PDB file of C-alpha atoms in Angstrom:
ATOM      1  CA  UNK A  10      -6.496   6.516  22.358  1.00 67.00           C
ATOM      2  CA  UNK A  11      -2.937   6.336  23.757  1.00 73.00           C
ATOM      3  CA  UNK A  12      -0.368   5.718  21.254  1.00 87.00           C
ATOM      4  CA  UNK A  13       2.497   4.706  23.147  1.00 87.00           C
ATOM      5  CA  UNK A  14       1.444   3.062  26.729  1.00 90.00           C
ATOM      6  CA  UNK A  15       4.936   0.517  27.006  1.00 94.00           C
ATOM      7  CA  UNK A  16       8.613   0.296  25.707  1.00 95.00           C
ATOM      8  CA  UNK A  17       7.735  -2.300  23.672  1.00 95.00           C
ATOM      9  CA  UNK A  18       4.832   0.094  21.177  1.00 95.00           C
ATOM     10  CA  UNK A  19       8.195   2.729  21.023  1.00 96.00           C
ATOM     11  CA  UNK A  20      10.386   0.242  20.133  1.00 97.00           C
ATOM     12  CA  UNK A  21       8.260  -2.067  17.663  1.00 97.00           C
ATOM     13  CA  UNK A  22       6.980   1.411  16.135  1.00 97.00           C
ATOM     14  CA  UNK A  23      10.756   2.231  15.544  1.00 97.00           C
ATOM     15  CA  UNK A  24      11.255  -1.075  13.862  1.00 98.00           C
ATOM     16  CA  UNK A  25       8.769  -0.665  12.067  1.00 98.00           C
ATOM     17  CA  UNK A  26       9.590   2.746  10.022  1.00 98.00           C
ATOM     18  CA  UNK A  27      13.414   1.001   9.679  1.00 98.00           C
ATOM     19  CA  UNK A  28      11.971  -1.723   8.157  1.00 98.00           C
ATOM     20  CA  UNK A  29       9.171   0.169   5.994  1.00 98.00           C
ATOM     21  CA  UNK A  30      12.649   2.232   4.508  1.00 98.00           C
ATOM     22  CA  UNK A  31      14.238  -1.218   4.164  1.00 98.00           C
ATOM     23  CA  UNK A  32      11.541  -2.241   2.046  1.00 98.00           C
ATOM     24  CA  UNK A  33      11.105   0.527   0.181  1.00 98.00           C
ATOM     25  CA  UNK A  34      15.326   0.147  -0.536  1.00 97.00           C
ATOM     26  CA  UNK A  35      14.614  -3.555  -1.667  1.00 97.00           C
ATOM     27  CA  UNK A  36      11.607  -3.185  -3.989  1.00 97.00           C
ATOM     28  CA  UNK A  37      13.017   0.493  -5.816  1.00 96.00           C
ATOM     29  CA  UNK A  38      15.331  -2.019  -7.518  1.00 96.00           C
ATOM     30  CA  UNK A  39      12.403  -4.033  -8.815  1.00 96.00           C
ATOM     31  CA  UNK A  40      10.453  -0.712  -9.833  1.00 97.00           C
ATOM     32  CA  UNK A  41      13.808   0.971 -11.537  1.00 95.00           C
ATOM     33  CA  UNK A  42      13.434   3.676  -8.955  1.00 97.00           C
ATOM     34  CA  UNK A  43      16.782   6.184  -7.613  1.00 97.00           C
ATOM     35  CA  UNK A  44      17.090   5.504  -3.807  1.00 97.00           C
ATOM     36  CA  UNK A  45      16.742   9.309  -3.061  1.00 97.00           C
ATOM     37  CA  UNK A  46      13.134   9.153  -5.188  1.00 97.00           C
ATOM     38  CA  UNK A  47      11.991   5.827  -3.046  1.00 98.00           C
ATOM     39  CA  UNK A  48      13.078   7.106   0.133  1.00 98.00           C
ATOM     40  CA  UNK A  49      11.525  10.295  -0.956  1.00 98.00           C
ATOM     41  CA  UNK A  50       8.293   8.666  -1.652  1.00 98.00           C
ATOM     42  CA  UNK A  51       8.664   6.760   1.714  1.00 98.00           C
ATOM     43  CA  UNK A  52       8.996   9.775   3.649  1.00 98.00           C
ATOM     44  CA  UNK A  53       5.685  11.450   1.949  1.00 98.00           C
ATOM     45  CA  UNK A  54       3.689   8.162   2.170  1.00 98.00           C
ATOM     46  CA  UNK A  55       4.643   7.930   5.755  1.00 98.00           C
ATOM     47  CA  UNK A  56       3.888  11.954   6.761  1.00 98.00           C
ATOM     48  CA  UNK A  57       0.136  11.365   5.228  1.00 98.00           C
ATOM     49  CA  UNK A  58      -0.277   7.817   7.431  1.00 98.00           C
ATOM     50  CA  UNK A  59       0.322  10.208  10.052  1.00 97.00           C
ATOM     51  CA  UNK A  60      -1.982  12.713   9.174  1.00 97.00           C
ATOM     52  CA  UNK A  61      -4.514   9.573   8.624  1.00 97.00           C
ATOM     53  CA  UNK A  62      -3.296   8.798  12.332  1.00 97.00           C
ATOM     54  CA  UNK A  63      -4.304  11.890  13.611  1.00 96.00           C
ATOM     55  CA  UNK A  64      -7.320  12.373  11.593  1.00 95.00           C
ATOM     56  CA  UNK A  65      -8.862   8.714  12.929  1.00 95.00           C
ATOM     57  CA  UNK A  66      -7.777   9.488  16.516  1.00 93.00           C
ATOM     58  CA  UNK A  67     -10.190  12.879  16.550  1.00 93.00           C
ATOM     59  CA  UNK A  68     -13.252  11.701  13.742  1.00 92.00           C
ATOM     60  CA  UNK A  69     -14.795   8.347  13.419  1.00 89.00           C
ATOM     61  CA  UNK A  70     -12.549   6.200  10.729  1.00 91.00           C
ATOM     62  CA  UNK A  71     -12.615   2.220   9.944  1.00 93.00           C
ATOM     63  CA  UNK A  72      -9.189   1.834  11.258  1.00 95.00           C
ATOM     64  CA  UNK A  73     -10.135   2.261  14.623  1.00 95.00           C
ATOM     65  CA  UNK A  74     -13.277  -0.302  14.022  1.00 95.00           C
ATOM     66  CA  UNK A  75     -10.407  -2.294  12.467  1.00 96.00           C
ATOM     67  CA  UNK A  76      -8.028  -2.164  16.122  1.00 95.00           C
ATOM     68  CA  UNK A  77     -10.780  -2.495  18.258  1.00 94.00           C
ATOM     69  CA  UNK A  78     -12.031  -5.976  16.829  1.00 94.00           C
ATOM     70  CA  UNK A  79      -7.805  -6.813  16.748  1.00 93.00           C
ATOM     71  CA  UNK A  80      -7.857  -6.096  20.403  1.00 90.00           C
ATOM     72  CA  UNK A  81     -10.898  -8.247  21.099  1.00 90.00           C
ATOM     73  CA  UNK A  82      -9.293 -11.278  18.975  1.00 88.00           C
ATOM     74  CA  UNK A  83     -12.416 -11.556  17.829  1.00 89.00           C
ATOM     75  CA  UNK A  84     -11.851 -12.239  13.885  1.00 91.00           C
ATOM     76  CA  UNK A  85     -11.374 -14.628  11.653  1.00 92.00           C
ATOM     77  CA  UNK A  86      -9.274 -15.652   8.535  1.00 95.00           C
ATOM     78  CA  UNK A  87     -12.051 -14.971   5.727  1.00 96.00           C
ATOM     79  CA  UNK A  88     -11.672 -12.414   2.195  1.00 96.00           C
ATOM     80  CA  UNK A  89     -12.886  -8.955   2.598  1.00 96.00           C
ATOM     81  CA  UNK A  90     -13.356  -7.155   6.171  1.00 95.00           C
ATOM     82  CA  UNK A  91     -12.382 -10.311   8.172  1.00 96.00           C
ATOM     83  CA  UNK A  92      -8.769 -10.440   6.194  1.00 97.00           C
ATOM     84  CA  UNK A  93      -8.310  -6.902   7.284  1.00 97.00           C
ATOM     85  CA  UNK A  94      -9.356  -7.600  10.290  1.00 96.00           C
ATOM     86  CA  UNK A  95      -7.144 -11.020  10.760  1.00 96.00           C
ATOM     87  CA  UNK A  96      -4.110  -8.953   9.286  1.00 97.00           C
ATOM     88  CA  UNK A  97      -4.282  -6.049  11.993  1.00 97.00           C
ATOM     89  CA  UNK A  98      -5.459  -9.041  14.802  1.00 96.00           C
ATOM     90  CA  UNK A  99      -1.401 -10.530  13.918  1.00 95.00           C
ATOM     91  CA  UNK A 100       0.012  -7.349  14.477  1.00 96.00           C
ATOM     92  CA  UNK A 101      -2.078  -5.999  17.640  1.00 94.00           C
ATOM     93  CA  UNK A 102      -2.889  -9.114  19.598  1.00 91.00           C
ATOM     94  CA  UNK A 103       0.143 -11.657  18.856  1.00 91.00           C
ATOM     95  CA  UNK A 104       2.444  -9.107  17.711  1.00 95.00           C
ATOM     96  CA  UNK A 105       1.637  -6.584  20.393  1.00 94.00           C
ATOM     97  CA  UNK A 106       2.328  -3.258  18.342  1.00 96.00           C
ATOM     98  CA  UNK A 107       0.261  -0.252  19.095  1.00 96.00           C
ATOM     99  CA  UNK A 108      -2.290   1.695  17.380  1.00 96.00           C
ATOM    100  CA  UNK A 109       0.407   3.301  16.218  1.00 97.00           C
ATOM    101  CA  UNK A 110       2.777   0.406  15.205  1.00 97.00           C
ATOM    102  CA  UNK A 111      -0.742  -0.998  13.418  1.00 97.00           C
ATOM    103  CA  UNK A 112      -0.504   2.063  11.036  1.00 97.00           C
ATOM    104  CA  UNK A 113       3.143   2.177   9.628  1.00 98.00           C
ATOM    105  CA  UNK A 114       2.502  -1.244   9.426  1.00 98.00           C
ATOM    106  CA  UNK A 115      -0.408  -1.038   6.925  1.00 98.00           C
ATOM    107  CA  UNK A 116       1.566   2.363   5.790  1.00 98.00           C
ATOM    108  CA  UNK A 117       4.081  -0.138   4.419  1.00 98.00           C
ATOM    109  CA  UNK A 118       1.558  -1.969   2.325  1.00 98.00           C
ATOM    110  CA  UNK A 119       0.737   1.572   0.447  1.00 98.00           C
ATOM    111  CA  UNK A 120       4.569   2.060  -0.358  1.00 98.00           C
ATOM    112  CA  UNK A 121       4.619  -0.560  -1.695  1.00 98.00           C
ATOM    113  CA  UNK A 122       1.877   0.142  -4.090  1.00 98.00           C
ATOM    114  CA  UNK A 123       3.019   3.965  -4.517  1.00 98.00           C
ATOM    115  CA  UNK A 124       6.797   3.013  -5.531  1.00 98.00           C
ATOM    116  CA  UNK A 125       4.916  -0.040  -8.229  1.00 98.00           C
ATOM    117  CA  UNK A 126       2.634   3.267  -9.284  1.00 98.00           C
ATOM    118  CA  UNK A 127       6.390   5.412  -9.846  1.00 98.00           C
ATOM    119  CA  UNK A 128       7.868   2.770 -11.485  1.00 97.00           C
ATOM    120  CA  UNK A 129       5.031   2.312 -13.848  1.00 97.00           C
ATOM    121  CA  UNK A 130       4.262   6.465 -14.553  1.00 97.00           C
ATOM    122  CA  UNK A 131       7.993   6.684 -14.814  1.00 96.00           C
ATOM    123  CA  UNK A 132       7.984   3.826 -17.793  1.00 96.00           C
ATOM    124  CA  UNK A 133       5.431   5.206 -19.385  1.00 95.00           C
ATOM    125  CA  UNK A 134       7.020   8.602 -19.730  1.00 95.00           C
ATOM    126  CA  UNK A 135      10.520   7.827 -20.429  1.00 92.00           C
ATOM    127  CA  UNK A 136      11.285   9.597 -23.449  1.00 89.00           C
ATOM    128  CA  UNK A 137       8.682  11.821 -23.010  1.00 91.00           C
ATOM    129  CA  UNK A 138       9.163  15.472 -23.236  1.00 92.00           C
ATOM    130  CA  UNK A 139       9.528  16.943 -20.029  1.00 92.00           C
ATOM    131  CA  UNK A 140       5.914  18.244 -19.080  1.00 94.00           C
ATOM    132  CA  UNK A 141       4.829  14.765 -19.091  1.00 95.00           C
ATOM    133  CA  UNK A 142       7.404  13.430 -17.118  1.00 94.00           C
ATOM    134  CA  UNK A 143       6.358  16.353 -14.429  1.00 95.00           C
ATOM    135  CA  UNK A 144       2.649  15.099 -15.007  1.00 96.00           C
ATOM    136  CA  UNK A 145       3.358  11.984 -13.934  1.00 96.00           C
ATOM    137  CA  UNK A 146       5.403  13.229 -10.539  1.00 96.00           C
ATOM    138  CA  UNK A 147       2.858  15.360  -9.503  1.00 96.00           C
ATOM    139  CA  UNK A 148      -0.033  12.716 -10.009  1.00 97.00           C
ATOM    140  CA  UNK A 149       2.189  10.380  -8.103  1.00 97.00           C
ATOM    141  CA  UNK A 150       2.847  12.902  -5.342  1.00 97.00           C
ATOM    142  CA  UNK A 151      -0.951  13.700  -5.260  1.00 97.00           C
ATOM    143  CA  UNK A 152      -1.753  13.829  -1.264  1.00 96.00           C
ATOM    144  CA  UNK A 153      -5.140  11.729  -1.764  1.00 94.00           C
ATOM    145  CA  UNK A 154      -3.243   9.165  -2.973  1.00 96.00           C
ATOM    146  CA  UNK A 155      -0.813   8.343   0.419  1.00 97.00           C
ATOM    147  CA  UNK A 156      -3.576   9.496   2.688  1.00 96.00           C
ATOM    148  CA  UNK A 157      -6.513   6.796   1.707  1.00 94.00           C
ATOM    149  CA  UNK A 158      -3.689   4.148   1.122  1.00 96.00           C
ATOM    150  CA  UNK A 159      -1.317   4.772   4.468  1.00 96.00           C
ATOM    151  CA  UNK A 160      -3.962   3.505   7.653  1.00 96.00           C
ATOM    152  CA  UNK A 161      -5.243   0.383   9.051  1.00 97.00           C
ATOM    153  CA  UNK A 162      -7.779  -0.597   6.347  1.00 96.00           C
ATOM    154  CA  UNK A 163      -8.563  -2.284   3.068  1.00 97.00           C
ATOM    155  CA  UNK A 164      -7.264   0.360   0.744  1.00 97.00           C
ATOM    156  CA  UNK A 165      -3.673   0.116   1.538  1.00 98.00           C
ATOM    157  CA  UNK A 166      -3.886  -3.483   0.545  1.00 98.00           C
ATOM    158  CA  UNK A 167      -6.029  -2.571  -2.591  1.00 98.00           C
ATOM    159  CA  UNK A 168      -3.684   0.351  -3.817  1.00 98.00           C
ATOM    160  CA  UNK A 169      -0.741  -1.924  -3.138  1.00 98.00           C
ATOM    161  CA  UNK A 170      -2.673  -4.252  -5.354  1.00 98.00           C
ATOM    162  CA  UNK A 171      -3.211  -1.963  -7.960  1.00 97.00           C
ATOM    163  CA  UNK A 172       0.225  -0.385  -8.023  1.00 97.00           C
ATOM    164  CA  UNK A 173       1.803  -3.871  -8.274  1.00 98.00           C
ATOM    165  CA  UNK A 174      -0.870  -5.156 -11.239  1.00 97.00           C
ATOM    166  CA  UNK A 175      -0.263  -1.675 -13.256  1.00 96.00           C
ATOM    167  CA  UNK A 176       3.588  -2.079 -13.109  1.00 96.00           C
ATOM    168  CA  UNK A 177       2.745  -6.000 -14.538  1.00 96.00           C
ATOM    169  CA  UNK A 178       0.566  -4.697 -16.770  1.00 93.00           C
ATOM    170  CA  UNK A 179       3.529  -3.001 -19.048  1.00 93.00           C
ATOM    171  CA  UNK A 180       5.088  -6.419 -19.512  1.00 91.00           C
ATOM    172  CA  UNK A 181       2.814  -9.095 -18.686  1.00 86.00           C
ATOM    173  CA  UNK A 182       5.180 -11.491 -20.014  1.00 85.00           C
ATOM    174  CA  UNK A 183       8.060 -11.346 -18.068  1.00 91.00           C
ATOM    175  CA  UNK A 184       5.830 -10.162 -15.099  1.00 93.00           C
ATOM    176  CA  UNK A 185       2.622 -12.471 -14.450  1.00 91.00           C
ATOM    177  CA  UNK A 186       3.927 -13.405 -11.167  1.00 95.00           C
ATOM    178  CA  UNK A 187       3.372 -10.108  -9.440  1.00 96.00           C
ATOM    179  CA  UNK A 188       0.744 -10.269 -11.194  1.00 96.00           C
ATOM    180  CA  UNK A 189      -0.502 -13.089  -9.995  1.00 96.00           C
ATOM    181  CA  UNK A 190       0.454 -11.524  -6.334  1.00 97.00           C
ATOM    182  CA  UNK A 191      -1.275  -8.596  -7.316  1.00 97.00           C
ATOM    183  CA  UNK A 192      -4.408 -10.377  -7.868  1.00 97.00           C
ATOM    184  CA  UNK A 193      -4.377 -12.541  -4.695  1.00 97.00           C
ATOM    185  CA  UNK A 194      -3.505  -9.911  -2.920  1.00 98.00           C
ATOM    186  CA  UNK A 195      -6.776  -7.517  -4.099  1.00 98.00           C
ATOM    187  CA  UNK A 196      -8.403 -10.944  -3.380  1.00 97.00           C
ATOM    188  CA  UNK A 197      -7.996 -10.700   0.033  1.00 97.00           C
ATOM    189  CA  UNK A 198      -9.894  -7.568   0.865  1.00 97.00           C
ATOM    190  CA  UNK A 199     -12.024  -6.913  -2.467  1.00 96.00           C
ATOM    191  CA  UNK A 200     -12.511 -10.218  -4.058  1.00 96.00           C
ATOM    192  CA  UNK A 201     -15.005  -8.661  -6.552  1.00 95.00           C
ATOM    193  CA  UNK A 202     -12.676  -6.268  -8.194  1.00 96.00           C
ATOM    194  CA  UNK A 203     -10.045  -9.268  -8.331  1.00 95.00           C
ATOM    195  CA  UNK A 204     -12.560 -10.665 -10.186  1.00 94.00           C
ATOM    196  CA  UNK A 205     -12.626  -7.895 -12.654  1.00 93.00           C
ATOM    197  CA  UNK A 206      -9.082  -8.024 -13.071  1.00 92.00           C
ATOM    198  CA  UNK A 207      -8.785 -11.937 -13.723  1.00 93.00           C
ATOM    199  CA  UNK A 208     -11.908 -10.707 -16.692  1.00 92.00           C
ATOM    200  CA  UNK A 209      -9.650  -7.780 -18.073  1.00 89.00           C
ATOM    201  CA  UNK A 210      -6.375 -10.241 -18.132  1.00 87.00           C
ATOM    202  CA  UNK A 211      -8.461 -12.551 -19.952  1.00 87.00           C
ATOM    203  CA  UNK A 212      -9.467 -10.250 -22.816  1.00 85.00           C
ATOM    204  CA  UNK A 213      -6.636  -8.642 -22.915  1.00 79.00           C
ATOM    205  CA  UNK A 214      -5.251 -12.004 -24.249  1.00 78.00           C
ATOM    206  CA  UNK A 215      -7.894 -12.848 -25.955  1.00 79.00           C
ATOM    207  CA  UNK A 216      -7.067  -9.713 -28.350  1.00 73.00           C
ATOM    208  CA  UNK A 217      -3.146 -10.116 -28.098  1.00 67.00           C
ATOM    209  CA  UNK A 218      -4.178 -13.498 -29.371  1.00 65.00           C
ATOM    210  CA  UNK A 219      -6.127 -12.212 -32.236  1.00 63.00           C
ATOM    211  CA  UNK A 220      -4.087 -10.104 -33.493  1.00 55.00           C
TER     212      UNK A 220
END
């Protein structure tokens, strides 16, 4: 599968990793992250989407089910496989980005999730003597977490899901709109674990309620 095949797949792929690290600069504000960390975490997330590049080009993988149905334009607007494969039909076939381009696009998805994932582990262990603290980096930094989230697929949506609905977790009040986004979003490709999570919201007010 050729990568690059015209100046516009260079270019657009270019853009692309520009605007992945201006997105990462725009949400570390809303995560409390240090620039260096989210650009740090940028730069990881986006060297395992590459590893997840070259790991799909030589074994079979769902992202390249994923661009081969995007290149056909045959998909449809619909939760679960059909929103993944609507999502990477917009980039491929109107947008005209390559297999490559297709990738740091969804890699930008994971970021997001992995710098929501920082900001909550980071939270969680302020204060914390300085083991934890380290804890949490290194689960953070884990490499099976950028790999599975950083291709063409469901689970960068999912993990960016997750990331966002932890970080709204930790105060729900003054953060149910992402979590509301977080929950739409999860929607989208897994509607049955959004369900779960509109069941745990529920009970957890239910008890916050009664207590």
């Amino acid at each position: 599968m050729e990568l690059i095949e015209t100046p516009w797949h260079l270019f657009s792929a270019v853009l692309l990793v520009v605007g992945g690290a201006l997105v990462t600069l725009k949400f570390r504000t809303t995560f409390k992250l240090p620039a260096r960390r989210a650009l740090l975490l940028y730069g990881w997330h986006t060297l395992w989407c590459m590893v997840y590049l070259w790991y799909s080009i030589n074994n079979v993988a769902d992202a390249t089910m994923y661009y081969d149905v995007a290149k056909s334009g045959n998909y449809s607007f619909a939760p679960g496989t059909e929103f993944v494969n609507f999502l990477t039909g917009i980039f491929v076939d109107y947008l005209g980005v390559s297999y490559l381009g297709a990738f740091l696009a969804f890699n930008i998805f994971g970021v997001i999730g992995l710098l929501a994932f920082d900001g909550a582990m980071r939270a969680v262990t302020e204060g914390k003597r300085r083991k934890w603290r380290q804890l949490a980096t290194l689960i953070v930094f884990l490499p099976s977490v950028s790999f599975w989230s950083s291709a063409i697929g469901k689970d960068s949506i999912s993990f960016m899901a997750a990331g966002v609905a932890l970080w709204a977790s930790l105060d729900f009040a003054r953060r149910s709109r992402p979590m509301i986004f977080a929950v739409f979003a999860m929607f989208l490709v897994r509607p049955h674990i959004a369900g779960f999570m509109v069941l745990a919201l529920v009970f957890a007010t239910v008890l916050q309620s009664n207590a």
